Short mmCIF file of C-alpha atoms in Angstrom, two decimals:
data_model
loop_
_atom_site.label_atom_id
_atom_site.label_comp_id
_atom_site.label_asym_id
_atom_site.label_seq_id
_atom_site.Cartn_x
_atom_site.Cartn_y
_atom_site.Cartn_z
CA UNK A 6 3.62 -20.40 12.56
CA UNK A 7 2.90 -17.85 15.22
CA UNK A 8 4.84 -14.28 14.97
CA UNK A 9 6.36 -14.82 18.23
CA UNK A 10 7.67 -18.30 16.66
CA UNK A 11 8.97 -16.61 14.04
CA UNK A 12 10.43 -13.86 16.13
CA UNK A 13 12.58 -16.37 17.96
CA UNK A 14 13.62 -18.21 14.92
CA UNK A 15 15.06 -15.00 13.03
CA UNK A 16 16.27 -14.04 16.34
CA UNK A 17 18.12 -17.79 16.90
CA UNK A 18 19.31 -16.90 13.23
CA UNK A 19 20.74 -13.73 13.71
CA UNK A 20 23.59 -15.07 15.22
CA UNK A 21 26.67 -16.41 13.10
CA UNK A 22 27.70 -18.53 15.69
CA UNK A 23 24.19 -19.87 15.39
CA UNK A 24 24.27 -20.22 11.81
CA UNK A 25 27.61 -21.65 11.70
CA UNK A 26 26.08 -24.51 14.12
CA UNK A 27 22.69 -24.76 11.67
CA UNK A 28 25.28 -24.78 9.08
CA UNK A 29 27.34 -27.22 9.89
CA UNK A 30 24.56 -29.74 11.04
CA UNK A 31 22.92 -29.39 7.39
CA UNK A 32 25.58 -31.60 6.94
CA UNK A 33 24.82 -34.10 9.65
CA UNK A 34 24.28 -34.88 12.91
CA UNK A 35 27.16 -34.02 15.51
CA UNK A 36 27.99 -34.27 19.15
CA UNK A 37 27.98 -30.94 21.48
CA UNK A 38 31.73 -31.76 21.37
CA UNK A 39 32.68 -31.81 18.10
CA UNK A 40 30.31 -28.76 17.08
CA UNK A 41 32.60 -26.87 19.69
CA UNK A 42 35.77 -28.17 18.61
CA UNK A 43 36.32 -25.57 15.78
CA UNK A 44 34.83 -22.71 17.48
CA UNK A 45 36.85 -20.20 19.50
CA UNK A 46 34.50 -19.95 22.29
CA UNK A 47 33.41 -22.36 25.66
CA UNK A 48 31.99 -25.57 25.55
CA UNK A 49 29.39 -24.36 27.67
CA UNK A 50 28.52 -21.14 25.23
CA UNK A 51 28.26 -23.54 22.48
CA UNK A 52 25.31 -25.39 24.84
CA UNK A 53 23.85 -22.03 25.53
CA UNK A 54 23.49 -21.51 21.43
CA UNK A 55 22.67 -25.20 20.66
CA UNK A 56 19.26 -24.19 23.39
CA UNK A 57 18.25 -21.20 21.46
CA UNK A 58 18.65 -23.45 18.15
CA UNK A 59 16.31 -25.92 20.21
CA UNK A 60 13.98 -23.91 21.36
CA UNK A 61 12.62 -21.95 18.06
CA UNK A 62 12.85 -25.55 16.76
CA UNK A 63 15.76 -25.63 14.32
CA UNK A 64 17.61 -28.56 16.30
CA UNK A 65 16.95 -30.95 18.30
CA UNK A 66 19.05 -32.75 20.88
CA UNK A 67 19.21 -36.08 22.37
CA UNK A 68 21.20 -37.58 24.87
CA UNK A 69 22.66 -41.13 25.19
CA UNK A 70 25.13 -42.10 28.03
CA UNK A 71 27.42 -38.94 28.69
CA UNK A 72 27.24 -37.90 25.17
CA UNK A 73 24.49 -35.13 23.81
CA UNK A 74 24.23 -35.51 19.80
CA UNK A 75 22.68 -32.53 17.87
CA UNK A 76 20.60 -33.13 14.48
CA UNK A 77 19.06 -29.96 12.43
CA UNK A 78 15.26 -29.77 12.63
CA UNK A 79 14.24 -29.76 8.54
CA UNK A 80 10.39 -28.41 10.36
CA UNK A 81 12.14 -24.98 11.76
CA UNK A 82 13.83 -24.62 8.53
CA UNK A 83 10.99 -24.84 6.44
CA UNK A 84 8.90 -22.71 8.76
CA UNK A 85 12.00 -19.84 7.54
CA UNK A 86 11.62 -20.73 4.07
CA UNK A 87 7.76 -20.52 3.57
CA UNK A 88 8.10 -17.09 5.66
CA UNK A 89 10.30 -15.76 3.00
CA UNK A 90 9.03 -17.65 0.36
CA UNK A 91 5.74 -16.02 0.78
CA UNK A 92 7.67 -12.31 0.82
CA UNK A 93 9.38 -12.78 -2.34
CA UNK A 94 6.34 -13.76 -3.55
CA UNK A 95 4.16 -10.60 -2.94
CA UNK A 96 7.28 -8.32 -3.94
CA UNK A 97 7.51 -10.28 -7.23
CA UNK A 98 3.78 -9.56 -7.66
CA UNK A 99 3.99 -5.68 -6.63
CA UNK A 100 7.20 -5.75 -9.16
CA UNK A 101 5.24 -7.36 -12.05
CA UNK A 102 2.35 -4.95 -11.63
CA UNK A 103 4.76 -1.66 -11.39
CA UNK A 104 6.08 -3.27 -14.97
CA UNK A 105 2.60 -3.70 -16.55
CA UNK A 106 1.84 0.18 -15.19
CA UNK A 107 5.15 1.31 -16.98
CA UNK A 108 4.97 -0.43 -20.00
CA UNK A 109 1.10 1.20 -20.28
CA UNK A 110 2.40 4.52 -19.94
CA UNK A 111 5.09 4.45 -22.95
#
C-alpha cells in the first residue's frame, strides 16, 4: 500500500465517529439510516464519514432503490493490520536483541 494510502486510512481512523461506524459494521452490513440512528449527529454528517470510510477503502457502499447499504471492506482492514503487524514485528526484534546484549553483559 502506498504511504499516502495509508495516510488516509489512519487519518479515516482517527476519528471515533469513524471507528464507531467501522465498528459497528464488523458486525454486518447496515443501511446509512440505521448506522445514524444511534449517533447524536446529522444524517448527512454520518454520509460525510461513511465517504472518508469509502474512500481509504474500509467500506464500501451500494445503493438499491432509495436505500444506500454500507458493508466493511475486510481489504482496508488488512492493509491496517499488516502495517502494524510489520511494526510490532521490528520492535519485537530490536527488543529481543537489547535482551541478548543485556544478558551478555551480566
Amino acid at each position: 500500500m502506498l504511504n499516502h494510502e495509508l495516510d488516509r486510512l489512519f487519518q479515516a481512523l482517527a476519528d471515533p465517529t469513524r471507528r464507531g461506524l467501522v465498528e459497528r459494521l464488523t458486525r454486518g452490513p447496515a443501511s446509512v439510516s440505521e448506522l445514524a440512528a444511534p449517533l447524536p449527529i446529522t444524517l448527512a454528517a454520518v454520509v460525510q464519514h461513511l465517504q472518508a470510510l469509502e474512500a481509504c477503502g474500509l467500506v464500501r457502499t451500494e445503493k438499491v432503490g432509495r436505500v444506500r447499504t454500507c458493508r466493511i471492506e475486510p481489504a482496508g482492514l488488512r492493509a491496517a493490520e499488516d502495517w502494524l503487524r510489520e511494526r510490532r514485528t521490528a520492535w519485537e526484534r530490536k527488543l529481543d536483541r537489547l535482551a541478548d546484549v543485556l544478558d551478555e553483559e551480566e
